[in-house]
Each structure stands twice: as structure tokens, then as C-alpha cells.
Coordinates of C-alpha atoms and ligand atoms in Angstrom, one line a residue:
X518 CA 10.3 -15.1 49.4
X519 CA 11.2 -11.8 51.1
X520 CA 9.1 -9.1 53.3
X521 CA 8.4 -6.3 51.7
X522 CA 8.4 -4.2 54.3
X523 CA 4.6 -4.4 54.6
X524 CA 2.9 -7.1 56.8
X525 CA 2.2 -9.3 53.7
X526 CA 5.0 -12.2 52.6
X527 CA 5.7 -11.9 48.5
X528 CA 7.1 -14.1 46.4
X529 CA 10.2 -12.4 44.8
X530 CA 9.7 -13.5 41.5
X531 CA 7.9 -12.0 39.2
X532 CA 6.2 -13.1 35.8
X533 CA 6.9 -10.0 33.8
X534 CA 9.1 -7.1 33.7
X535 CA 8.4 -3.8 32.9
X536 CA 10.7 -1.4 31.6
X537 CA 9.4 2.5 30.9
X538 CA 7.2 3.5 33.3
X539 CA 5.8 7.0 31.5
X540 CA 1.9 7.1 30.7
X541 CA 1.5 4.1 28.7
X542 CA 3.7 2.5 30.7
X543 CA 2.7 3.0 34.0
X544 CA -1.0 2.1 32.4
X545 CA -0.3 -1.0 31.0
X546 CA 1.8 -2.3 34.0
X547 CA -1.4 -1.6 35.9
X548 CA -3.8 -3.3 33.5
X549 CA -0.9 -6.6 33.8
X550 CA -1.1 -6.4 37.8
X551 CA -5.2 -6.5 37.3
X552 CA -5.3 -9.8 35.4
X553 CA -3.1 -11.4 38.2
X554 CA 0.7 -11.0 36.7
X555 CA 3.6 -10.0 38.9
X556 CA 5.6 -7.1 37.4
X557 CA 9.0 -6.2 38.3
X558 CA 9.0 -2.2 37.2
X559 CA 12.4 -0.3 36.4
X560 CA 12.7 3.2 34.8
X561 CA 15.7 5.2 34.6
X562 CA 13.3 7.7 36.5
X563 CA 13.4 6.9 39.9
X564 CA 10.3 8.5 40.4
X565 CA 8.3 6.9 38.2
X566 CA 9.2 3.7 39.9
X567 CA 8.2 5.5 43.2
X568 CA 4.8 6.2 41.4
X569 CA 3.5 2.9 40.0
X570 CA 4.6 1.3 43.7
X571 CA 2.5 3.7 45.3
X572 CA -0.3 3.0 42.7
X573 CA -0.1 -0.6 43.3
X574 CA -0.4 0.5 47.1
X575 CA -3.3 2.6 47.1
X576 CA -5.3 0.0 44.4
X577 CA -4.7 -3.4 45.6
X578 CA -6.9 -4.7 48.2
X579 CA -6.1 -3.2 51.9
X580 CA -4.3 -6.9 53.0
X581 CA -3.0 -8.1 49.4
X582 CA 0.8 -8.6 48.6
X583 CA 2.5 -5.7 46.7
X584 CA 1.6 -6.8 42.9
X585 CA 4.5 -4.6 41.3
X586 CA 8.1 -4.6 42.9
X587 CA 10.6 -1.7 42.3
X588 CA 13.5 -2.4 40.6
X589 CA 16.7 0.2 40.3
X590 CA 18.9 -1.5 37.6
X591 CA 18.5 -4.1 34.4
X592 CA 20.3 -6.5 36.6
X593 CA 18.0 -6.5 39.4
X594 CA 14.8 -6.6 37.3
X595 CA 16.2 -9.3 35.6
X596 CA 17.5 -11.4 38.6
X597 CA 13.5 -10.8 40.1
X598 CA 12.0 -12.6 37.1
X599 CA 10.8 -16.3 36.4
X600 CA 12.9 -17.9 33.5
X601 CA 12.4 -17.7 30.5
X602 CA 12.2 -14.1 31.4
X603 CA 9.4 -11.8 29.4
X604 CA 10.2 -8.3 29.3
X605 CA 7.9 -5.8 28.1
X606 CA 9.2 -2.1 26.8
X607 CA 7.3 1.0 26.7
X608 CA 9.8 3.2 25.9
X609 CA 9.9 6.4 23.5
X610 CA 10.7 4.8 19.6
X611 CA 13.9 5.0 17.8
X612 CA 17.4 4.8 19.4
X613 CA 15.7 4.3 23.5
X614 CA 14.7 0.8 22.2
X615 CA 18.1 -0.3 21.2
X616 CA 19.5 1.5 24.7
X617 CA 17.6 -0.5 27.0
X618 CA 18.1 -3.7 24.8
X619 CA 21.7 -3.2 24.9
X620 CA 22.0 -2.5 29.0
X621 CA 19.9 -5.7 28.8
X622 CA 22.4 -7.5 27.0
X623 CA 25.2 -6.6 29.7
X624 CA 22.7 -7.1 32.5
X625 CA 22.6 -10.8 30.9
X626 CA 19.9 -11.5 29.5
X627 CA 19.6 -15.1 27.8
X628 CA 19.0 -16.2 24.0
X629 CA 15.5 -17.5 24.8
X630 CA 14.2 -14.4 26.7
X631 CA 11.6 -12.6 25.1
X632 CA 11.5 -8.5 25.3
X633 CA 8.4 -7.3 23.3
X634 CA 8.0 -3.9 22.2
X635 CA 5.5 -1.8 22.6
X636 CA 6.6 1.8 21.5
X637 CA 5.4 3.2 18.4
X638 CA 8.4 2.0 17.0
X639 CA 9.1 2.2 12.9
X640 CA 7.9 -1.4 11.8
X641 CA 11.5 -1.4 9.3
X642 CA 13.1 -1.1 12.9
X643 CA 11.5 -3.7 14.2
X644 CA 12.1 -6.0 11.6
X645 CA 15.9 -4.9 11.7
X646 CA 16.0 -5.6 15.4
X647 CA 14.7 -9.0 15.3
X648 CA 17.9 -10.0 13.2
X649 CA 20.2 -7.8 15.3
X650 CA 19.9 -9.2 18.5
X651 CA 18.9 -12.7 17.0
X652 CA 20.8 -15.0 19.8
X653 CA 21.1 -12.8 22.5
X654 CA 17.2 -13.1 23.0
X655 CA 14.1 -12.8 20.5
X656 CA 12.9 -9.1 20.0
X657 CA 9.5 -9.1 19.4
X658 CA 7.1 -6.3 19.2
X659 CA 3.3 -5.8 20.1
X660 CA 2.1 -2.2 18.7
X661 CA -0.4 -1.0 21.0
X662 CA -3.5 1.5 20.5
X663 CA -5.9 3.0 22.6
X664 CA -4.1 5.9 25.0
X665 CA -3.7 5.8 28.5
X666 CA -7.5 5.1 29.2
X667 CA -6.5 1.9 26.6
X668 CA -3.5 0.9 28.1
X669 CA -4.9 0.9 31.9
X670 CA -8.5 -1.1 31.2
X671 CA -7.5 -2.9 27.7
X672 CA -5.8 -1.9 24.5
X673 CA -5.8 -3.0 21.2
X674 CA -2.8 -4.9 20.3
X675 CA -1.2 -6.0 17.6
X676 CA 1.7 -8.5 18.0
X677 CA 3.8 -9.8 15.5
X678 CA 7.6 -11.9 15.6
X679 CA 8.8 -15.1 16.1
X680 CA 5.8 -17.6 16.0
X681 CA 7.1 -19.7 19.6
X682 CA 7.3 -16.6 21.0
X683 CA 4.1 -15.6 20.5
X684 CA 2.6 -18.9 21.9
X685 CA 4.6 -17.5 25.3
X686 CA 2.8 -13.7 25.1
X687 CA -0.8 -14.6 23.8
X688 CA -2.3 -15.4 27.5
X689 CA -0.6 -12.3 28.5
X690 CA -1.8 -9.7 25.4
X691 CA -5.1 -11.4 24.9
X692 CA -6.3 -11.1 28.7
X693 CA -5.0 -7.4 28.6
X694 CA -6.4 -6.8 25.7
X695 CA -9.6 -4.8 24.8
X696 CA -13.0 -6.9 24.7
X697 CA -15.8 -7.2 22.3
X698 CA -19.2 -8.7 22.1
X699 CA -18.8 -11.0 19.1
X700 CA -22.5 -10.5 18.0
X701 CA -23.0 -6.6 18.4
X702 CA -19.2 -6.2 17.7
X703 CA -19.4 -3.3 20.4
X704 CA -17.0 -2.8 23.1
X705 CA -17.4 -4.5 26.8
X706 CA -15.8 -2.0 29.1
X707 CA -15.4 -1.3 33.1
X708 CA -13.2 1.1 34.1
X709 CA -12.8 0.2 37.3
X710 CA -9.0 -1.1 38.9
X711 CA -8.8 -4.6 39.9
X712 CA -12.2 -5.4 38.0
X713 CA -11.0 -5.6 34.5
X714 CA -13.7 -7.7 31.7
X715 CA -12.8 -11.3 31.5
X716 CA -15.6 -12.1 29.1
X717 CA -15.7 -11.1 25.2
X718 CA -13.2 -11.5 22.3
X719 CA -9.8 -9.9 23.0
X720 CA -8.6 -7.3 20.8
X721 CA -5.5 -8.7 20.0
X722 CA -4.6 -11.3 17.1
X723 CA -1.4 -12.5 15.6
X724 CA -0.4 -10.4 12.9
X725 CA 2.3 -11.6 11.6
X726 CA 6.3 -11.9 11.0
X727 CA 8.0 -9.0 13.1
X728 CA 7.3 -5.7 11.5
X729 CA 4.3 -6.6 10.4
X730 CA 1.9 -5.7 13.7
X731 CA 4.0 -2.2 13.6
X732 CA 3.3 -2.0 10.0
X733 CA -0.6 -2.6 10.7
X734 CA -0.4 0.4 13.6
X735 CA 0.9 2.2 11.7
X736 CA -1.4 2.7 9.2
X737 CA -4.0 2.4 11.7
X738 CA -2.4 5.7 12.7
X739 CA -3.0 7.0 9.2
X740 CA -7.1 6.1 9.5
X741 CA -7.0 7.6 12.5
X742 CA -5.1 10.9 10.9
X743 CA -8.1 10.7 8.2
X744 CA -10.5 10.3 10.9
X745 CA -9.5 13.1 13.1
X746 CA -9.3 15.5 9.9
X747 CA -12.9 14.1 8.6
X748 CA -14.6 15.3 12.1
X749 CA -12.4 18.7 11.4
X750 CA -14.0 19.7 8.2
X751 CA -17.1 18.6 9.4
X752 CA -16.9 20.8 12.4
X753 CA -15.6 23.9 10.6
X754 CA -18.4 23.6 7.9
X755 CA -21.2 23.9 10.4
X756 CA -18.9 26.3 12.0
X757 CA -18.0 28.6 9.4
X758 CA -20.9 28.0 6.8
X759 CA -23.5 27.5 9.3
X760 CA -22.5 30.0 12.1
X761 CA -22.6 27.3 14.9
X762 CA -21.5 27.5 18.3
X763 CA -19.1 24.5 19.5
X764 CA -22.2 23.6 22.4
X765 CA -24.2 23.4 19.3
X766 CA -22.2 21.2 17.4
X767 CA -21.3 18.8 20.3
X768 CA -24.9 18.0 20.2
X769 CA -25.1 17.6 16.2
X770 CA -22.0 14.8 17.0
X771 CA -24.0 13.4 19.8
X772 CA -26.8 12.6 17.8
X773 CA -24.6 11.0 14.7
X774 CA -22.6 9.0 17.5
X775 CA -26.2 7.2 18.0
X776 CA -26.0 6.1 14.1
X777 CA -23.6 4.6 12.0
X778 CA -20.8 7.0 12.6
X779 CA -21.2 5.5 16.3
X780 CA -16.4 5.6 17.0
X781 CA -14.5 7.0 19.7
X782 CA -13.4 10.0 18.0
X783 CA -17.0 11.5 17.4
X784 CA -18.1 11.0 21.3
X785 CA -14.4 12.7 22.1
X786 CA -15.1 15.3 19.1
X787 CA -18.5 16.3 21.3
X788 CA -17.1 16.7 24.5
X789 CA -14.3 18.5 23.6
X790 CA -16.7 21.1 21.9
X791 CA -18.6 21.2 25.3
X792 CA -15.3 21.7 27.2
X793 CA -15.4 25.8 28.7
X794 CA -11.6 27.2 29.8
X795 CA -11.8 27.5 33.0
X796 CA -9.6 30.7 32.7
X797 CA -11.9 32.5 30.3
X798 CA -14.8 30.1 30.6
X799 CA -15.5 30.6 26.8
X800 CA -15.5 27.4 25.1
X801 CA -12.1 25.6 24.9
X802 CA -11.7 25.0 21.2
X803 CA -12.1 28.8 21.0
X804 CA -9.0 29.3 22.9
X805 CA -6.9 25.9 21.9
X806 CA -4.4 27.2 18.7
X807 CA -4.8 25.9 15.4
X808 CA -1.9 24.2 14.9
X809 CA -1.9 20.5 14.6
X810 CA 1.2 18.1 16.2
X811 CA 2.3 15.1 14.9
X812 CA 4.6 12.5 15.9
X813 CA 5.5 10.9 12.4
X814 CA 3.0 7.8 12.5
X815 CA 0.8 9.3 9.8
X816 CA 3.8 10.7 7.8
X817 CA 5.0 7.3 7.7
X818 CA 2.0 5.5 6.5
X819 CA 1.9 8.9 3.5
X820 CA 5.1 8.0 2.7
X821 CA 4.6 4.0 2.7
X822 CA 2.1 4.5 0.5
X823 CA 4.0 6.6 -2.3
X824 CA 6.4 4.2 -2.2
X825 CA 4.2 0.8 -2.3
X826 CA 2.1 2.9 -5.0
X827 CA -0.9 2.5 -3.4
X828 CA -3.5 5.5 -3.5
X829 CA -4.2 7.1 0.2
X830 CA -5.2 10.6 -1.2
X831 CA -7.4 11.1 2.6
X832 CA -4.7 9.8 4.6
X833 CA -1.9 12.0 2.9
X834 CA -4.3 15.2 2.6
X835 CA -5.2 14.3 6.5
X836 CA -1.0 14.6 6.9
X837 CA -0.8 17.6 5.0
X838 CA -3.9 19.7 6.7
X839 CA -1.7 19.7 9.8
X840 CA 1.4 20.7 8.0
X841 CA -1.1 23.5 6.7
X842 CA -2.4 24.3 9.5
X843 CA 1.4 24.7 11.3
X844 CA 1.6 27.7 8.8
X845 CA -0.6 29.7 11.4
X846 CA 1.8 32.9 10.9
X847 CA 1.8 32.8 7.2
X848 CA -2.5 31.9 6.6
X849 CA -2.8 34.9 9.0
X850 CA -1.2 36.9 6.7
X851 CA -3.0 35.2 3.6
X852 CA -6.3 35.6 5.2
X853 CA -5.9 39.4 4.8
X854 CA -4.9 39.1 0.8
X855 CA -6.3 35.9 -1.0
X856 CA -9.8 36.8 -1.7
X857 CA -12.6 33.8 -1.0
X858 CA -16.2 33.8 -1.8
X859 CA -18.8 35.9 -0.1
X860 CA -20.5 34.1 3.1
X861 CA -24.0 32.7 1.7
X862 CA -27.1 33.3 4.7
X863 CA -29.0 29.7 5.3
X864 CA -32.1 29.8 7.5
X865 CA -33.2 27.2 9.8
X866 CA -34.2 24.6 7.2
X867 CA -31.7 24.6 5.1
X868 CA -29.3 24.2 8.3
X869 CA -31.3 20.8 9.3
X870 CA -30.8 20.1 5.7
X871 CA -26.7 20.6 5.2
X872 CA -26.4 19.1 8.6
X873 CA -28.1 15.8 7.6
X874 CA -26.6 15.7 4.0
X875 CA -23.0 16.6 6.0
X876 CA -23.8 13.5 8.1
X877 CA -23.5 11.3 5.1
X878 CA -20.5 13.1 3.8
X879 CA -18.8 12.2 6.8
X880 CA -19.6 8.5 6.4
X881 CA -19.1 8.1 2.8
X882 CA -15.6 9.9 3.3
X883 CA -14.7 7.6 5.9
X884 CA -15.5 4.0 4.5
X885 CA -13.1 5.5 1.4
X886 CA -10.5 6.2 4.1
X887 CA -10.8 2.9 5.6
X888 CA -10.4 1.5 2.1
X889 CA -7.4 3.3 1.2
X890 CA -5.7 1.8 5.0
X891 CA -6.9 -1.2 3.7
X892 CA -5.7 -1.5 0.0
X893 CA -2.4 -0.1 1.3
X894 CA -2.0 -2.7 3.8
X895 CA -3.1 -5.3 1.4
X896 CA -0.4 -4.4 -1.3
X897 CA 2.3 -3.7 1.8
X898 CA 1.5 -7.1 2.5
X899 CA 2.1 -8.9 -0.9
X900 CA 5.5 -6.5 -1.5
X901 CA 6.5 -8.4 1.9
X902 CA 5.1 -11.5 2.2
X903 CA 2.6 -11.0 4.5
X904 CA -0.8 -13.0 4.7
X905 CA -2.8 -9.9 7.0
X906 CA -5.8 -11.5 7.8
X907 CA -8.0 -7.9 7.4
X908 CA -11.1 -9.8 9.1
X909 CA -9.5 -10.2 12.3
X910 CA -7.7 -6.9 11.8
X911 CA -11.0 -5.1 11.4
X912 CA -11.7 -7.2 14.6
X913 CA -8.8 -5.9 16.7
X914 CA -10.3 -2.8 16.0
X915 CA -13.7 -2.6 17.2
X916 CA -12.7 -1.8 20.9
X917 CA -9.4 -0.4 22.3
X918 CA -7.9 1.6 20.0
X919 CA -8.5 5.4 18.8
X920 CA -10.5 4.4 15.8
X921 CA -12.9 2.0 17.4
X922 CA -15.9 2.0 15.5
X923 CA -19.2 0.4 15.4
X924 CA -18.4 -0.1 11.7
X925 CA -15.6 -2.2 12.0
X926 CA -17.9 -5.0 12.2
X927 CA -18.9 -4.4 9.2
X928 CA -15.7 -4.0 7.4
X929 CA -14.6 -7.2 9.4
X930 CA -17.6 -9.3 8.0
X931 CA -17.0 -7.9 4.3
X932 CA -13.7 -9.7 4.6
X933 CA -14.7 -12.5 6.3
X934 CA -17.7 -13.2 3.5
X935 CA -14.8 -12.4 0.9
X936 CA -11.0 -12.6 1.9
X937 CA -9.9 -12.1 -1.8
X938 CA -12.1 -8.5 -1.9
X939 CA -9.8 -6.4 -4.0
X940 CA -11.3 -2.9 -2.0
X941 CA -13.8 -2.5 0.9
X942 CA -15.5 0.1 -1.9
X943 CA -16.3 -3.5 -3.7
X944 CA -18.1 -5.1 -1.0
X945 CA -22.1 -5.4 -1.8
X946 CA -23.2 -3.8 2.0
X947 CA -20.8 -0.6 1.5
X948 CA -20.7 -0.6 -2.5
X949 CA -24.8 0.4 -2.0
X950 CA -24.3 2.6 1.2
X951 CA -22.2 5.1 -1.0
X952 CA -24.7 4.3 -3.6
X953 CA -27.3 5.5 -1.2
X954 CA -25.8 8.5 0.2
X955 CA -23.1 10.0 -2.3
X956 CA -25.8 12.4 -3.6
X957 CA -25.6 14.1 -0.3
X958 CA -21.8 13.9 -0.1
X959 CA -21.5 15.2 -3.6
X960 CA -23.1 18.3 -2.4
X961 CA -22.0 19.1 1.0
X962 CA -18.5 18.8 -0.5
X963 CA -20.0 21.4 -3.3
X964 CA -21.7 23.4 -0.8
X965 CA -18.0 23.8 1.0
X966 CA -16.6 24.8 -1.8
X967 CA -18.8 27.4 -2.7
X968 CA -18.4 28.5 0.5
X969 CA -14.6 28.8 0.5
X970 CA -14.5 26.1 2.9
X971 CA -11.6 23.8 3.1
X972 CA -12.2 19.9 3.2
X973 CA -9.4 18.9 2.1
X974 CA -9.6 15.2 3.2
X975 CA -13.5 14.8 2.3
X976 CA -12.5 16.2 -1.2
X977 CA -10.2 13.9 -1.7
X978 CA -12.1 10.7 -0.1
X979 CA -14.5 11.9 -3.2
X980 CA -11.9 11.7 -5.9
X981 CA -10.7 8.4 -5.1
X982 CA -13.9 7.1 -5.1
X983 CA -14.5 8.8 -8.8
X984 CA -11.1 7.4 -9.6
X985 CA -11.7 4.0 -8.8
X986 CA -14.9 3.8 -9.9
X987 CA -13.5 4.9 -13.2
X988 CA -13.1 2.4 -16.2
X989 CA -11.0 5.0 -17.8
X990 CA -9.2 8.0 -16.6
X991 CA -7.3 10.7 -18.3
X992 CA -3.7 8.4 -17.9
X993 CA -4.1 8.2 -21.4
X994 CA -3.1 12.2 -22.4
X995 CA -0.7 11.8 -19.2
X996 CA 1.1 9.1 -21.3
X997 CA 0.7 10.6 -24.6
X998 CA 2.5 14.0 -22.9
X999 CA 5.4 11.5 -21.5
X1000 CA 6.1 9.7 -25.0
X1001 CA 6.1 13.4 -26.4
X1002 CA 8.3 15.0 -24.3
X1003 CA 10.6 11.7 -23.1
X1004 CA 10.0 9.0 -25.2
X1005 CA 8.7 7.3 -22.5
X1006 CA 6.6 5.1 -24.8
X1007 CA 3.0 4.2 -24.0
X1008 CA 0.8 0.7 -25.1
X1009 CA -2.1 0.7 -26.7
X1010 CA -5.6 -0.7 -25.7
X1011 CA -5.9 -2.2 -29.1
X1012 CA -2.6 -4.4 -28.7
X1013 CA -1.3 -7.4 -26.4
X1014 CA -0.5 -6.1 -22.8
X1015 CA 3.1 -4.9 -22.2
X1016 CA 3.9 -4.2 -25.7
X1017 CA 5.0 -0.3 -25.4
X1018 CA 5.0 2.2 -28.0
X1019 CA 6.7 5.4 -29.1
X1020 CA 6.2 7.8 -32.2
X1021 CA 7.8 11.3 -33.1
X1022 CA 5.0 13.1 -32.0
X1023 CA 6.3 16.7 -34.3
X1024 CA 6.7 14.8 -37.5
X1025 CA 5.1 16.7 -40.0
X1026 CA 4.2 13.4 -41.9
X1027 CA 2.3 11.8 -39.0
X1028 CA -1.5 12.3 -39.3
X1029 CA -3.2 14.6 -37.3
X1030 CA -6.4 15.6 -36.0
X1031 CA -8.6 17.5 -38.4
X1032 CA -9.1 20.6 -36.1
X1033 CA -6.2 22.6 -36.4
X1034 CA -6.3 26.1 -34.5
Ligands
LIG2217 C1 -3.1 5.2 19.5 C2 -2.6 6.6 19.1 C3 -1.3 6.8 19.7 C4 -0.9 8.3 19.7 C5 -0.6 8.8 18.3 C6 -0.7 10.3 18.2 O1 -3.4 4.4 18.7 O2 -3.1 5.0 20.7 O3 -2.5 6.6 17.7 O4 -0.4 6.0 19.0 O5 -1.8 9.1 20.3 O6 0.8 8.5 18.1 O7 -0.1 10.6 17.1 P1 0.2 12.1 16.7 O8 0.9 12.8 17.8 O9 1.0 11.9 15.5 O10 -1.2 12.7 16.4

């Protein structure tokens, strides 16, 4: 016990430790303190200590015990925590992770102390960590979505390590966590601190070995890349086609967030439209530059999915518009050379009419991107011996994170009615709502072309639903041109499986085809 220097007596020791105090940090540490844990807070910044000490001050109830104590070194944190000490990092990914675990190595940290990661970390880091400091304490790591607004009044989480560890976090994550009505499958919120939801399903479930719940982020960053880009072309084809003002087109996403593109990212999409600059009190968007950041999450799942060889056409293009887009300097210069079509006039009517068709664009592009995040993590999976349970992952997601969606319940029951379904495309509820509606994405993603539009991720959500939906596609000529020019043989659809063929495609005696030119 020790005074504070307040009138309250605390308790010096403290049920978790906190270590990174930036945004998420300082959110999350908050969210802990709400559902009744003890933090002991450390940062190398001083004043970010300074900052969640005096948010704990001005939040906790006038008489009520400091819930957060200030530490200034490793060693003091660790010396203020209950045994076996849980330590929680939300630090930057990449080489701070293995700093701070290092400094808590010589601070003396003990083989059955838990520190659980929370950065964006590289799942193949996470995995190499777990064996690194195997004996000095178990790394585990919880990948967390949802922003500061998430981290503060609950996340989504996805955890994944050593099994016994996990029995040790899961009060902690799961009453931090995000909640959801089981039955509507839509989010229970309050956003008010020191009243946090106690009632609902939490959005966090155990993914997995370690690697794994950074794996699932991850490409739960690569929907959300697909997402984002989705609402893009959308916007820019009522913008550029249509002539509509941003005010306008808030209120065209206000009215699909009421239906079944109900998510996160199309209520933000609207008020971000509806956002003025203060400077020049046009509307924002008008003034924000066109070049898109990224911090390597969606890269990652791209590249994950070239190398597992499984198709995520949206998610790449979705990684490549913002590369595109970076190129401000050189489209400028394009824009005045490369010729496009001529801008077609649309009256009233026809504007209802491309908006509503645009509607179902949007949604049939978006069930294909969710399938592609799903078949990748489902072959991910198998390659390393995971068994993702896409039900509850689909879960996780309905509240929380960026891509929380009203129709994650649905993809969440598809899985749950069949957990051997090959593609979410195969399900019977979305196999008949592209049925339904691809007429109407067939020819907004027509009309955009005519129109010189670019949508590059809707165009592609299109041809990987052609592709898949094809019994046979033109890999045939493709291997025909490899025999010819590599012998890279080919087999046949007439012969066994696996048997491969090659012939000498210029030899005069083979037959040929009886048109010559
Ligand atoms: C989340 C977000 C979060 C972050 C992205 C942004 O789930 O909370 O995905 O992780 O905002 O990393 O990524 P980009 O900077 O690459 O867009």
C-alpha cells in the first residue's frame, strides 16, 4: 500500500502493465482501467505517462483511487505488478517490439510472464518471437482493430499463442473487447468513460497458434483496403459521371448505410463528404490531396497471397490504386496527353437509375472481396496448419474493427451452416444475391468504363467472379504457349490427372489446323 499523493490509499500492485502509451495505447489502457484492471503505464515518453495519469484523474470518479500508476523504467513497472506478471505492448511494429522485450529481459522478467502484443506486428515476426524468447517469458500477441474510438470503448481482437496463456488473457481481451447482439449481429456500443457494455458477445476469439491472429488482421487489413477503394470508385463515379457535389453524395451513402451495405466505412465515407475546411469552408475532400498512405498491412496480405497462390485481384488492385494514386505529379501530366472518352450528359432519371444500379455494384464487389480475404485465409491456413474457425472470425468482426459490417452475420452464418464451404461466392444466401443483382453490377462497371472512369477494384471483384464461376478458362492456350516456347509440358483433359505432356509444336509432320492464313 502507498499514498499516492492524493487523499485516497492504493494498492501498489497492479494487474497489468502497459507499455506504449501513443494513441492506441493510451486508448486501450483506458478501456483496461474501465472494466476494473489496475495498469502500471511506462513509455519512454515521459509525457505520455504524464498524460494517461492525468486522464485517469480527470475520468475516475471525484473520491476513487488512481486506476493507472506511472511508471519511469521496465524495472519499476515490473516490480508494481502482481505475479505472474501480464504485460501488454502497443508499440510501433518491427524492431520496437524486440527493444522493449529485450529491456524487459534485463529488467527481469520471469519464464512464465506473459507480454502480449498488440502492434500491427508482421504475423512471421510473431511467430519468430514466440521461439526467440521461449524461456525467458511467453510472447504472445493479440492483433487489435478498430482505431482509437475501438481501442478506448472496445476493439476487435484477435489473439493467438501459447494455449495456457491464453486461458490467463481471455477475461482480460474478452471484457475489453467490442460487443454484439448475438441475434441482430449489430454492435452494442456506449461511448461513455467508466460505463463501458458488459452485456453482448465479445469480439474477441482464439485464433490460433502465434502468428496466426496477426495473420487474420492482416488480411482483415487487406478487406478493409478493398473496402475503402470500393467506396472510392463509387464516389468518384457519381462524382465524375454524375456531376455530384460531396453534400450530395454523403446523403446517397446515408441512405445505402440503412440497407445491406449498413459497415463503418460507409457512415465514415458520408460524413467525411459533409466535412467543410474550415480554412476555405469548401468541402474537405475538395481540398484533402489525392494521394493515398499506406503502412504495409495491405501490401502484405498482396503479397501473402501471390505467394500462397490464392487469387485476391480486389485486394491487390485496392493496394495498387494507392500506389497509382501516389503518382499525383506524373497523372497530372498524363491528364493533359492520354486522350479518354467524351463526358456523356444523364438527366435526372437516369441519375436515380445509375445510383441504384451503383448500389448493387458496390455490394456484389464487396461479398467477392470478402471471399477472396476468406479463400486466402483458408489456404494460408492449410499451408500452416491452422484450423481458422471463419464463423467466429466473421463474428469478431461485426463490431469493433474498421470493417464492421451488418453483413458479417451473414458470412458468419454461411460458415457456421457449412464449415467445409470451399468460397463464400458458394454459399446458397450470397450465391443468389449476386444472382439477383450482377445485372446491375455488370453495367455500372460498363457504364464506368464508357465513361473513362477508373474502378479498378470493382472491375476486378467482377473478373474473379467470371473466373470462378468458369468451368473452363483460357489456361489452356496459356499452357499450349508454355509447352511451345519452354517445354513446359501441359496434361490433357482426356488422360489420368498429373500425366504431363510435351510435343514439338514447329514439326512440320504434326497435324494442323485446316485454316492456314
Ligand atoms: C484497424 C486499422 C489499423 C490502421 C491501418 C491503417 O484495423 O484498426 O486497420 O490497423 O488504421 O493500419 O493502415 P494504412 O495506413 O495502411 O491505411
Amino acid at each position: 500500500m502507498q499514498n499516492n499523493g492524493g487523499s485516497a490509499h492504493v494498492e501498489t500492485t497492479c494487474d497489468i502493465g502497459f507499455i506504449g502509451l501513443g494513441v492506441m495505447g493510451n486508448n486501450l489502457t483506458m478501456n483496461l482501467v474501465d472494466h476494473g484492471y489496475r495498469v502500471a503505464c511506462f513509455d519512454l515518453d515521459q509525457n505520455k505517462v504524464d498524460a494517461i495519469l492525468d486522464k485517469d484523474a480527470s475520468e475516475r470518479a471525484k473520491d476513487a483511487a488512481p486506476r493507472v500508476e506511472g511508471c519511469s523504467s521496465y524495472t519499476e513497472l515490473l516490480s508494481k505488478l502482481k505475479a505472474p506478471h501480464l504485460i501488454i505492448l502497443s508499440v510501433p511494429a518491427g524492431d520496437p517490439v524486440d527493444h522493449v522485450c529485450n529491456h524487459l529481459i534485463d529488467a527481469g522478467i520471469q519464464a512464465d510472464d506473459i507480454v502480449v502484443d498488440t502492434g500491427n506486428s508482421l504475423w512471421t515476426d510473431s511467430v519468430a518471437r514466440e521461439e526467440q524468447y521461449k524461456g525467458k517469458f511467453i510472447f504472445f500477441s493479440t492483433a487489435v482493430s478498430g482505431g482509437e474510438v475501438g481501442a478506448r470503448f472496445g476493439p476487435s481482437l484477435m489473439p493467438s499463442g501459447n494455449p495456457y496463456a491464453w486461458t490467463r488473457i481471455e477475461p482480460v481481451l474478452k471484457s475489453i473487447a467490442a460487443k454484439v447482439d448475438a441475434k441482430t449481429g449489430k454492435p452494442i456500443e456506449s461511448f461513455v468513460p467508466g460505463k463501458p457494455v458488459l452485456e453482448g458477445e465479445p469480439c474477441a476469439t482464439y485464433i490460433g497458434p502465434v502468428g496466426a491472429g496477426h495473420y487474420v488482421k492482416m488480411v482483415h487489413n487487406g478487406i478493409e483496403y478493398a473496402d475503402m477503394q470500393l467506396i472510392c470508385e463509387a464516389y468518384q463515379i457519381m462524382r465524375d459521371a454524375l456531376h455530384m457535389a460531396p453534400a450530395e453524395i454523403a446523403e446517397v451513402f446515408r441512405r445505402w448505410n440503412n440497407g445491406k451495405l449498413n459497415s463503418y466505412l460507409i457512415e465514415i465515407s458520408a460524413e467525411v463528404l459533409e466535412q467543410l475546411d474550415p480554412e476555405t469552408n469548401q468541402p474537405l475532400v475538395d481540398v484533402i490531396l489525392d494521394k493515398a498512405g499506406q503502412k504495409g498491412t495491405g501490401l502484405w496480405t498482396a503479397v501473402s497471397a501471390l505467394q500462397v497462390g490464392s487469387p485476391a485481384q480486389t485486394i491487390t488492385a485496392a493496394v495498387f490504386a494507392r500506389s497509382i494514386s501516389s503518382l499525383k505529379e506524373e497523372r497530372v501530366a498524363a491528364s493533359s496527353v492520354l486522350a479518354g472518352p467524351e463526358a456523356s450528359v444523364f438527366d435526372d432519371e437516369q441519375k436515380v437509375s445509375i445510383i441504384n444500379k451503383l448500389e448493387q455494384a458496390l455490394y456484389c464487389s464487396k461479398i467477392c472481396a470478402y471471399a477472396q480475404g476468406f479463400q486466402l485465409m483458408a489456404m494460408a491456413g492449410k499451408e500452416h496448419g491452422w484450423t481458422l474457425d471463419f464463423g467466429e472470425i466473421a463474428k469478431i468482426w461485426r463490431a469493433g474493427c474498421i470493417i464492421r459490417a451488418v453483413f458479417l452475420q451473414s458470412i458468419s452464418k454461411a460458415y457456421e451452416n457449412n464449415e467445409e464451404l470451399a468460397n463464400l461466392l458458394m454459399d446458397p444466401y450470397f450465391a443468389e444475391q449476386i444472382t439477383e443483382y450482377q445485372g446491375d453490377w455488370r453495367e455500372s462497371i460498363a457504364q464506368a468504363a464508357l465513361a473513362g472512369i477508373p474502378c479498378p477494384a470493382m472491375m476486378s471483384a467482377l473478373s474473379y467472379y467470371d473466373s470462378y464461376r468458369s468451368a473452363v478458362l483460357p489456361a489452356n492456350l496459356l499452357q499450349g504457349q508454355r509447352d511451345y516456347f519452354g517445354a513446359h509440358t501441359y496434361q490433357r483433359l482426356d488422360k489420368p490427372a498429373g500425366k504431363k505432356y510435351h510435343i514439338e509444336w514447329s514439326d512440320p509432320a504434326r497435324p494442323q489446323t485446316a485454316i492456314k492464313r
